[in-house]
Coordinates of C-alpha atoms in Angstrom, one line a residue:
X1 CA -50.6 -30.4 69.1
X2 CA -47.8 -30.8 66.5
X3 CA -47.2 -27.5 64.7
X4 CA -46.6 -27.3 61.0
X5 CA -43.1 -26.6 59.9
X6 CA -44.2 -24.4 57.0
X7 CA -46.9 -21.8 56.5
X8 CA -48.3 -20.0 53.4
X9 CA -47.2 -16.5 52.8
X10 CA -48.2 -14.4 49.8
X11 CA -49.2 -17.5 48.0
X12 CA -45.8 -19.2 48.5
X13 CA -44.7 -21.7 51.1
X14 CA -42.4 -20.1 53.6
X15 CA -40.2 -21.8 56.1
X16 CA -41.4 -21.2 59.7
X17 CA -39.6 -22.4 62.8
X18 CA -42.0 -24.5 64.9
X19 CA -40.8 -22.9 68.1
X20 CA -41.4 -19.4 66.7
X21 CA -44.8 -20.4 65.5
X22 CA -45.7 -21.9 68.8
X23 CA -44.5 -18.8 70.6
X24 CA -46.8 -16.6 68.5
X25 CA -49.7 -18.9 69.4
X26 CA -48.9 -18.4 73.0
X27 CA -49.2 -14.7 72.6
X28 CA -45.6 -13.4 72.4
X29 CA -43.6 -11.8 69.6
X30 CA -40.1 -12.9 68.8
X31 CA -37.8 -10.4 70.5
X32 CA -34.7 -12.6 71.3
X33 CA -32.5 -13.9 68.5
X34 CA -33.5 -17.6 67.8
X35 CA -30.0 -18.8 67.0
X36 CA -29.4 -21.8 69.3
X37 CA -29.1 -25.4 68.1
X38 CA -30.3 -28.4 70.1
X39 CA -26.7 -29.0 71.2
X40 CA -26.3 -25.3 72.4
X41 CA -29.6 -25.6 74.3
X42 CA -28.3 -28.8 75.9
X43 CA -25.0 -27.2 76.7
X44 CA -26.5 -24.5 78.8
X45 CA -28.3 -26.9 81.1
X46 CA -25.4 -29.4 81.1
X47 CA -22.9 -26.7 82.1
X48 CA -25.2 -25.4 84.9
X49 CA -25.7 -29.0 86.3
X50 CA -21.8 -29.3 85.9
X51 CA -20.9 -32.4 87.8
X52 CA -17.4 -31.0 88.3
X53 CA -19.0 -28.1 90.2
X54 CA -21.6 -29.8 92.3
X55 CA -19.7 -32.9 93.3
X56 CA -16.5 -31.1 94.0
X57 CA -18.3 -28.4 96.1
X58 CA -20.3 -30.8 98.2
X59 CA -18.1 -33.9 98.2
X60 CA -17.4 -33.1 101.9
X61 CA -21.1 -33.6 102.6
X62 CA -21.2 -37.0 100.9
X63 CA -18.0 -38.2 102.7
X64 CA -19.2 -37.0 106.1
X65 CA -22.7 -38.5 105.8
X66 CA -22.4 -42.1 104.7
X67 CA -19.2 -41.9 102.7
X68 CA -18.8 -44.1 99.6
X69 CA -22.2 -45.7 100.0
X70 CA -24.0 -42.4 100.0
X71 CA -21.8 -41.1 97.2
X72 CA -22.4 -44.0 94.9
X73 CA -26.0 -45.2 95.5
X74 CA -27.3 -41.8 96.6
X75 CA -26.1 -40.5 93.3
X76 CA -28.1 -43.1 91.3
X77 CA -31.2 -42.7 93.5
X78 CA -31.2 -38.9 93.1
X79 CA -30.4 -39.4 89.4
X80 CA -33.4 -41.6 88.7
X81 CA -35.9 -39.3 90.4
X82 CA -34.3 -36.2 88.8
X83 CA -34.8 -37.8 85.4
X84 CA -38.5 -38.4 86.3
X85 CA -38.9 -34.7 87.2
X86 CA -37.0 -33.8 84.0
X87 CA -39.3 -35.9 81.9
X88 CA -42.4 -34.2 83.2
X89 CA -40.8 -30.8 82.7
X90 CA -39.7 -31.8 79.1
X91 CA -43.3 -32.8 78.2
X92 CA -44.6 -29.5 79.4
X93 CA -41.8 -27.5 77.8
X94 CA -42.7 -29.1 74.4
X95 CA -46.2 -27.8 74.7
X96 CA -45.2 -24.3 76.0
X97 CA -41.7 -23.4 74.7
X98 CA -41.3 -19.9 76.2
X99 CA -38.6 -18.2 78.3
X100 CA -41.1 -17.9 81.2
X101 CA -41.0 -21.6 81.5
X102 CA -42.3 -22.8 84.9
X103 CA -44.4 -19.8 85.9
X104 CA -46.1 -19.7 82.5
X105 CA -46.8 -23.4 82.7
X106 CA -48.4 -23.0 86.1
X107 CA -50.6 -20.2 84.8
X108 CA -51.9 -22.2 81.9
X109 CA -52.6 -25.3 84.0
X110 CA -54.2 -23.6 87.0
X111 CA -57.2 -22.2 85.1
X112 CA -58.4 -18.6 84.7
X113 CA -59.3 -18.2 88.4
X114 CA -56.0 -19.4 89.9
X115 CA -53.7 -18.6 87.0
X116 CA -52.3 -15.2 88.4
X117 CA -51.6 -16.6 91.9
X118 CA -50.1 -19.9 90.6
X119 CA -48.0 -17.9 88.2
X120 CA -46.9 -15.5 90.9
X121 CA -45.8 -18.1 93.4
X122 CA -44.0 -20.3 90.8
X123 CA -42.3 -17.4 89.2
X124 CA -40.9 -15.9 92.4
X125 CA -39.7 -19.3 93.7
X126 CA -38.0 -19.9 90.3
X127 CA -36.3 -16.6 89.9
X128 CA -35.1 -16.3 93.6
X129 CA -34.0 -19.9 93.4
X130 CA -32.0 -19.2 90.2
X131 CA -30.4 -16.1 91.8
X132 CA -29.5 -18.3 94.8
X133 CA -28.0 -20.9 92.5
X134 CA -25.8 -18.2 90.8
X135 CA -24.8 -17.0 94.3
X136 CA -23.7 -20.5 95.4
X137 CA -21.9 -21.3 92.2
X138 CA -19.8 -18.2 92.0
X139 CA -19.2 -18.2 95.8
X140 CA -18.0 -21.8 95.6
X141 CA -15.6 -20.7 92.8
X142 CA -14.3 -17.9 95.0
X143 CA -13.7 -20.4 97.8
X144 CA -11.9 -22.9 95.4
X145 CA -9.7 -20.1 94.2
X146 CA -8.8 -19.3 97.8
X147 CA -7.9 -23.0 98.4
X148 CA -5.8 -23.0 95.2
X149 CA -3.9 -19.9 96.5
X150 CA -3.5 -21.5 99.9
X151 CA -2.0 -24.7 98.4
X152 CA 0.1 -22.7 95.9
X153 CA 1.8 -20.8 98.7
X154 CA 2.6 -23.8 100.9
X155 CA -0.7 -25.1 102.2
X156 CA -2.1 -24.6 105.6
X157 CA 0.7 -26.6 107.3
X158 CA 3.4 -24.8 105.3
X159 CA 2.5 -21.2 106.0
X160 CA 0.2 -20.7 103.0
X161 CA -1.9 -17.6 102.5
X162 CA -5.5 -17.9 103.8
X163 CA -7.7 -15.3 102.4
X164 CA -10.1 -13.5 104.8
X165 CA -13.9 -13.6 104.2
X166 CA -13.7 -10.1 102.8
X167 CA -11.2 -11.1 100.2
X168 CA -13.4 -14.1 99.3
X169 CA -16.4 -11.8 98.9
X170 CA -14.3 -9.5 96.7
X171 CA -13.3 -12.4 94.5
X172 CA -17.0 -13.4 94.3
X173 CA -17.9 -9.9 93.2
X174 CA -15.1 -10.0 90.5
X175 CA -16.4 -13.3 89.2
X176 CA -20.0 -12.0 88.9
X177 CA -18.7 -8.9 87.1
X178 CA -17.0 -11.1 84.5
X179 CA -20.1 -13.2 84.1
X180 CA -22.3 -10.1 83.6
X181 CA -19.9 -8.8 81.0
X182 CA -19.8 -12.1 79.1
X183 CA -23.6 -12.3 79.2
X184 CA -23.8 -8.8 77.7
X185 CA -22.4 -10.3 74.5
X186 CA -24.6 -11.6 71.6
X187 CA -26.2 -15.0 72.0
X188 CA -24.0 -16.5 69.3
X189 CA -20.9 -15.8 71.4
X190 CA -22.6 -17.2 74.5
X191 CA -23.6 -20.3 72.5
X192 CA -19.9 -20.8 71.7
X193 CA -18.9 -20.5 75.3
X194 CA -21.8 -22.8 76.3
X195 CA -20.6 -25.5 73.9
X196 CA -17.0 -25.1 75.1
X197 CA -18.3 -25.5 78.7
X198 CA -20.1 -28.7 77.8
X199 CA -17.0 -30.2 76.2
X200 CA -14.8 -28.9 79.0
X201 CA -17.0 -30.7 81.6
X202 CA -17.1 -34.0 79.6
X203 CA -13.3 -34.1 79.0
X204 CA -12.5 -32.8 82.4
X205 CA -14.5 -35.6 84.1
X206 CA -12.8 -38.2 82.0
X207 CA -9.3 -36.9 82.6
X208 CA -9.7 -36.5 86.4
X209 CA -11.5 -39.8 86.8
X210 CA -8.6 -41.6 85.2
X211 CA -5.7 -39.4 86.3
X212 CA -6.2 -39.0 90.1
X213 CA -6.5 -42.7 91.1
X214 CA -3.6 -43.6 88.7
X215 CA -1.3 -41.0 90.2
X216 CA -2.2 -41.7 93.9
X217 CA 0.3 -44.0 95.5
X218 CA -2.3 -45.4 97.9
X219 CA -5.7 -46.4 96.6
X220 CA -8.9 -47.7 98.2
X221 CA -10.1 -51.2 97.5
X222 CA -13.2 -51.8 95.4
X223 CA -14.9 -53.1 98.5
X224 CA -14.3 -49.7 100.3
X225 CA -15.5 -47.7 97.3
X226 CA -18.7 -49.6 96.8
X227 CA -19.7 -50.9 100.3
X228 CA -18.1 -48.7 103.0
X229 CA -20.6 -46.7 105.0
X230 CA -19.2 -43.9 107.1
X231 CA -21.0 -43.3 110.3
X232 CA -18.2 -41.3 112.0
X233 CA -19.7 -37.9 111.1
X234 CA -19.0 -36.1 114.4
X235 CA -22.5 -34.6 114.2
X236 CA -24.2 -36.8 116.9
X237 CA -26.2 -38.8 114.3
X238 CA -26.0 -42.6 114.4
X239 CA -29.1 -43.7 112.4
X240 CA -27.9 -45.2 109.0
X241 CA -31.0 -44.1 107.2
X242 CA -30.8 -40.6 108.6
X243 CA -27.1 -40.4 107.6
X244 CA -27.8 -41.6 104.1
X245 CA -30.6 -39.1 103.6
X246 CA -28.3 -36.2 104.6
X247 CA -25.7 -37.5 102.2
X248 CA -28.2 -37.2 99.3
X249 CA -27.9 -33.4 99.4
X250 CA -24.7 -33.5 97.4
X251 CA -26.4 -35.4 94.6
X252 CA -29.6 -33.4 94.5
X253 CA -27.8 -30.1 94.7
X254 CA -25.7 -31.1 91.7
X255 CA -28.6 -32.3 89.6
X256 CA -30.5 -29.0 89.4
X257 CA -30.6 -26.1 87.0
X258 CA -31.7 -28.0 84.0
X259 CA -34.7 -25.6 83.6
X260 CA -32.2 -23.5 81.7
X261 CA -33.2 -25.4 78.6
X262 CA -36.8 -24.2 79.0
X263 CA -35.7 -20.6 79.7
X264 CA -33.6 -20.6 76.5
X265 CA -36.4 -21.9 74.2
X266 CA -37.2 -18.5 72.7
X267 CA -33.6 -18.5 71.4
X268 CA -33.6 -22.1 70.3
X269 CA -34.5 -23.4 66.9
X270 CA -37.5 -25.8 66.8
X271 CA -37.7 -25.3 70.6
X272 CA -40.8 -27.4 71.0
X273 CA -38.6 -30.4 70.1
X274 CA -35.1 -29.3 71.0
X275 CA -36.0 -27.7 74.4
X276 CA -37.2 -31.1 75.8
X277 CA -34.2 -32.9 74.3
X278 CA -31.9 -30.4 76.1
X279 CA -33.5 -31.1 79.5
X280 CA -33.4 -34.9 79.2
X281 CA -30.0 -35.2 77.6
X282 CA -28.4 -32.8 80.2
X283 CA -29.7 -34.9 83.1
X284 CA -28.9 -38.3 81.5
X285 CA -25.3 -37.5 80.5
X286 CA -24.7 -35.7 83.9
X287 CA -25.8 -38.8 85.8
X288 CA -23.5 -41.1 83.8
X289 CA -20.4 -38.8 83.9
X290 CA -21.1 -37.8 87.5
X291 CA -20.9 -41.4 88.6
X292 CA -17.6 -41.9 86.8
X293 CA -16.2 -38.9 88.6
X294 CA -17.4 -40.0 92.0
X295 CA -16.0 -43.5 91.5
X296 CA -12.6 -42.3 90.2
X297 CA -12.1 -39.8 93.0
X298 CA -13.3 -42.2 95.7
X299 CA -10.7 -44.7 94.7
X300 CA -8.1 -42.1 96.0
X301 CA -9.8 -41.9 99.4
X302 CA -7.9 -43.7 102.1
X303 CA -8.5 -41.6 105.3
X304 CA -11.9 -39.9 105.5
X305 CA -11.3 -38.2 108.9
X306 CA -8.1 -36.6 107.6
X307 CA -9.7 -35.4 104.4
X308 CA -12.4 -33.7 106.4
X309 CA -10.1 -32.2 109.0
X310 CA -9.5 -28.5 108.9
X311 CA -5.9 -29.2 109.8
X312 CA -4.9 -30.7 106.4
X313 CA -3.1 -28.7 103.8
X314 CA -6.3 -27.7 102.0
X315 CA -8.0 -26.6 105.2
X316 CA -10.6 -29.4 105.1
X317 CA -11.5 -29.1 101.4
X318 CA -11.7 -32.8 100.7
X319 CA -11.3 -33.0 96.9
X320 CA -8.5 -30.4 96.9
X321 CA -6.6 -32.4 99.5
X322 CA -7.1 -35.6 97.5
X323 CA -5.7 -34.0 94.3
X324 CA -2.8 -32.3 96.1
X325 CA -1.7 -35.4 98.1
X326 CA -2.0 -37.7 95.1
X327 CA 0.6 -35.7 93.2
X328 CA 2.7 -34.9 96.3
X329 CA 3.0 -38.5 97.4
X330 CA 4.2 -39.6 94.0
X331 CA 6.3 -36.7 92.7
X332 CA 7.1 -34.8 95.9
X333 CA 5.2 -31.8 94.8
X334 CA 1.4 -31.1 94.7
X335 CA 1.6 -28.8 91.7
X336 CA -0.1 -31.3 89.5
X337 CA -3.0 -31.4 91.9
X338 CA -3.3 -27.6 91.8
X339 CA -3.5 -27.8 88.0
X340 CA -6.3 -30.3 88.3
X341 CA -8.1 -28.0 90.7
X342 CA -7.7 -25.3 88.0
X343 CA -9.6 -27.6 85.6
X344 CA -12.4 -27.8 88.1
X345 CA -12.3 -24.0 88.6
X346 CA -12.8 -23.4 84.9
X347 CA -15.8 -25.7 84.9
X348 CA -17.3 -23.8 87.8
X349 CA -16.7 -20.5 86.0
X350 CA -18.6 -21.8 82.9
X351 CA -21.3 -23.1 85.2
X352 CA -21.8 -19.6 86.8
X353 CA -21.7 -18.0 83.4
X354 CA -24.6 -20.2 82.2
X355 CA -26.5 -19.7 85.4
X356 CA -26.5 -15.9 84.8
X357 CA -27.7 -16.6 81.2
X358 CA -30.6 -18.7 82.5
X359 CA -31.7 -16.3 85.3
X360 CA -31.6 -13.3 83.0
X361 CA -34.0 -15.0 80.6
X362 CA -36.3 -15.9 83.4
X363 CA -36.2 -12.3 84.7
X364 CA -36.8 -11.0 81.2
X365 CA -39.9 -13.1 80.7
X366 CA -41.2 -12.5 84.2
X367 CA -40.9 -8.7 83.9
X368 CA -42.4 -8.9 80.4
X369 CA -45.6 -10.1 82.1
X370 CA -45.3 -7.2 84.7
X371 CA -44.5 -9.4 87.7
X372 CA -41.3 -7.6 88.9
X373 CA -40.8 -4.1 90.3
X374 CA -39.7 -1.7 87.5
X375 CA -40.7 -4.4 85.0
X376 CA -40.3 -2.1 82.0
X377 CA -36.6 -1.9 82.7
X378 CA -35.8 -5.6 83.0
X379 CA -37.4 -6.9 79.9
X380 CA -35.7 -4.5 77.5
X381 CA -33.3 -6.0 75.0
X382 CA -30.3 -4.3 73.4
X383 CA -29.2 -4.1 69.8
X384 CA -27.8 -7.7 70.1
X385 CA -31.2 -8.9 71.2
X386 CA -29.9 -9.6 74.7
X387 CA -31.9 -8.7 77.9
X388 CA -29.0 -6.6 79.1
X389 CA -30.7 -5.1 82.2
X390 CA -31.9 -8.5 83.4
X391 CA -28.3 -9.8 83.1
X392 CA -26.9 -7.1 85.4
X393 CA -29.8 -7.3 87.8
X394 CA -29.1 -11.0 88.4
X395 CA -25.4 -10.4 89.0
X396 CA -26.2 -7.6 91.4
X397 CA -28.8 -9.5 93.4
X398 CA -26.5 -12.6 93.6
X399 CA -23.7 -10.4 95.0
X400 CA -26.1 -9.0 97.6
X401 CA -27.1 -12.5 98.6
X402 CA -23.5 -13.5 99.2
X403 CA -23.0 -10.5 101.5
X404 CA -24.9 -12.4 104.3
X405 CA -21.7 -14.5 104.6
X406 CA -19.9 -11.5 106.1
X407 CA -22.4 -11.6 109.0
X408 CA -22.7 -15.3 109.5
X409 CA -21.9 -18.5 107.6
X410 CA -25.2 -19.8 108.9
X411 CA -27.1 -16.9 107.4
X412 CA -25.4 -17.5 104.0
X413 CA -26.3 -21.2 104.2
X414 CA -29.9 -20.2 104.7
X415 CA -29.8 -18.1 101.5
X416 CA -28.1 -20.9 99.5
X417 CA -30.5 -23.5 100.7
X418 CA -33.2 -21.9 98.5
X419 CA -31.0 -22.9 95.6
X420 CA -32.0 -26.5 95.9
X421 CA -35.4 -26.7 97.7
X422 CA -36.7 -23.4 96.3
X423 CA -35.8 -24.3 92.8
X424 CA -37.4 -27.8 93.0
X425 CA -40.6 -26.4 94.5
X426 CA -40.8 -24.2 91.4
X427 CA -40.2 -27.4 89.3
X428 CA -43.0 -29.3 91.1
X429 CA -45.8 -26.7 91.0
X430 CA -46.5 -26.7 87.2
X431 CA -46.2 -30.5 87.2
X432 CA -48.7 -30.7 90.1
X433 CA -51.2 -28.5 88.2
X434 CA -50.7 -30.5 85.1
X435 CA -51.7 -33.8 86.8
X436 CA -54.6 -32.3 88.7
X437 CA -56.4 -29.2 87.4
X438 CA -55.2 -29.7 83.8
X439 CA -55.3 -33.5 83.8
X440 CA -57.9 -33.7 81.0
X441 CA -57.2 -30.3 79.3
X442 CA -53.4 -30.7 78.7
X443 CA -52.5 -30.7 75.0
X444 CA -49.1 -32.3 74.5
X445 CA -46.4 -31.1 72.1
X446 CA -44.2 -33.1 69.8
X447 CA -42.5 -34.6 72.8
X448 CA -44.9 -36.3 75.2
X449 CA -45.1 -39.2 77.6
X450 CA -48.4 -40.5 76.3
X451 CA -50.5 -42.4 78.9
X452 CA -47.5 -42.4 81.3
X453 CA -47.5 -38.7 81.7
X454 CA -49.7 -38.5 84.7
X455 CA -47.9 -41.4 86.6
X456 CA -44.5 -39.8 85.9
X457 CA -45.8 -36.4 87.0
X458 CA -47.2 -37.7 90.3
X459 CA -43.9 -39.5 91.1
X460 CA -42.0 -36.3 90.3
X461 CA -44.2 -34.2 92.7
X462 CA -43.9 -36.8 95.5
X463 CA -40.1 -36.8 95.1
X464 CA -39.9 -33.0 95.5
X465 CA -42.2 -33.2 98.5
X466 CA -39.9 -35.9 100.0
X467 CA -36.6 -34.0 99.5
X468 CA -38.2 -30.8 100.7
X469 CA -38.9 -32.6 104.0
X470 CA -35.6 -34.5 104.2
X471 CA -33.4 -31.6 103.5
X472 CA -35.1 -29.6 106.2
X473 CA -34.1 -32.0 108.9
X474 CA -31.4 -31.1 111.5
X475 CA -27.9 -32.0 110.2
X476 CA -26.3 -32.0 113.7
X477 CA -27.2 -32.7 117.3
X478 CA -27.5 -31.1 119.8
X479 CA -29.3 -28.3 117.9
X480 CA -27.9 -24.9 118.5
X481 CA -27.8 -21.6 116.6
X482 CA -24.8 -22.8 114.7
X483 CA -26.1 -26.3 113.9
X484 CA -29.7 -25.5 113.1
X485 CA -30.8 -26.3 109.6
X486 CA -32.1 -23.0 108.3
X487 CA -33.6 -24.4 105.1
X488 CA -37.2 -24.4 106.3
X489 CA -36.7 -20.9 107.7
X490 CA -35.3 -19.6 104.4
X491 CA -37.9 -21.4 102.2
X492 CA -40.8 -20.6 104.6
X493 CA -39.7 -17.0 104.7
X494 CA -39.7 -16.8 100.9
X495 CA -43.2 -18.3 100.8
X496 CA -44.5 -15.9 103.5
X497 CA -43.0 -12.9 101.6
X498 CA -44.4 -13.8 98.2
X499 CA -47.9 -14.6 99.6
X500 CA -47.9 -11.5 101.7
X501 CA -47.1 -9.3 98.7
X502 CA -49.7 -11.1 96.7
X503 CA -52.4 -10.5 99.3
X504 CA -51.5 -6.9 100.1
X505 CA -50.7 -5.7 96.6
X506 CA -50.0 -8.0 93.6
X507 CA -53.5 -9.5 93.4
X508 CA -54.9 -6.2 92.4
X509 CA -52.6 -5.7 89.4
X510 CA -50.8 -8.9 88.4
X511 CA -53.0 -10.9 85.9
X512 CA -50.5 -13.6 85.0
X513 CA -48.9 -14.0 81.5
X514 CA -50.1 -11.4 79.1
X515 CA -49.7 -11.1 75.3
X516 CA -47.3 -8.6 73.8
X517 CA -48.2 -9.1 70.2
X518 CA -50.1 -5.8 70.0
X519 CA -47.5 -3.9 72.1

């Protein structure tokens, strides 16, 4: 249904934002300041996807499992299917432009009988996945800062300072504190930072893509960059298909978080049109610029085992070693490489900032419908119309998640694995309900896929099922406590917990999305 852009008021024609009108039809009053443009909405999703963040953080994984072939072709493979998932989400977002996003969509599609349960499961996978994303982003920034300090003080082979895990956790806490403070500011200020983040990512990718291979004194051949398949992973895996699948994790982890555009719709002008545009454009531009970045950096790769070795100057951080050695080999000093890492660090900082923005809006909406403990606290907004309590809740929980790293890197990896699989399960659930239970009842918004909606939806669901299975496979043999892939344990644990709480308690009081127009 296409909403009118004007409505009669006191005998006169008054301008009415289509997103605000649709929100009222969905049963919610406007509490957040609707001040974001289409570009601002796009900027939040684009800065959360942040190819500089995801690719830099997991470039080691791509190099180790397949190398250039996994990096190049795995990126496009994941990009195509991510766009399919994004198209399905955009179509639904156009019809239901509310901050609740995924869990609200599931409730509307599942029907009166199953709406509360569908909403409950989707919502908890979404919010926990978002908290895990914030955890992984800010922790990766803390690790990169540690590497920058290491290289700035001489590198691992030159007596450089290696921060302990306690120092890294402290830096992680400091970063989260800054992000919570920034997200306490009015949305107009956050909009400015979001747009700056988008520009920083775009310009940063272009500069590093050109600069690093140009500065490097030794460059890989085009044949290596586009055809070399690395099987020397040291993990006891020889199957090419298996190796390629494991290498996909870098791409799929990077291409996530674009549900931010949906969660920001109650603050976006004409959200039924601009929300979907934000999702699609964020994915499309990220795929293109991400590929440029991968190609440019890989042209500076000449010795994969050395880049992955913990004995190099960067302690095994592949992209940091590439940047550092590129400048050191040409100018005798790696300072330029450290500056380039600083460019990446700023991009990751913006990424974490936007991630807190997104998860706070999700927590605000979920608590507005009474799904979270102490819901009345988390959906309050301050005088700037910012869900301030939800902002600080997200920062606190993300810090607590990172504390598992002090006990075991394996335990921390289990928490972070929810960031990819858990989030994509939340993406797939409303799409699944849309192509099954609501196949005939779905009323599209201004943006829709027409007769192709169901086909695209089914492909999206099957892709999420596929990656959920693939990313749960063992990543090293023989399987031990240190090499076990804890992804199915983490995701299964989250499912067991949410279902158990539902059966024992929530089914008696959680009724799904509820109107607040009369509140």
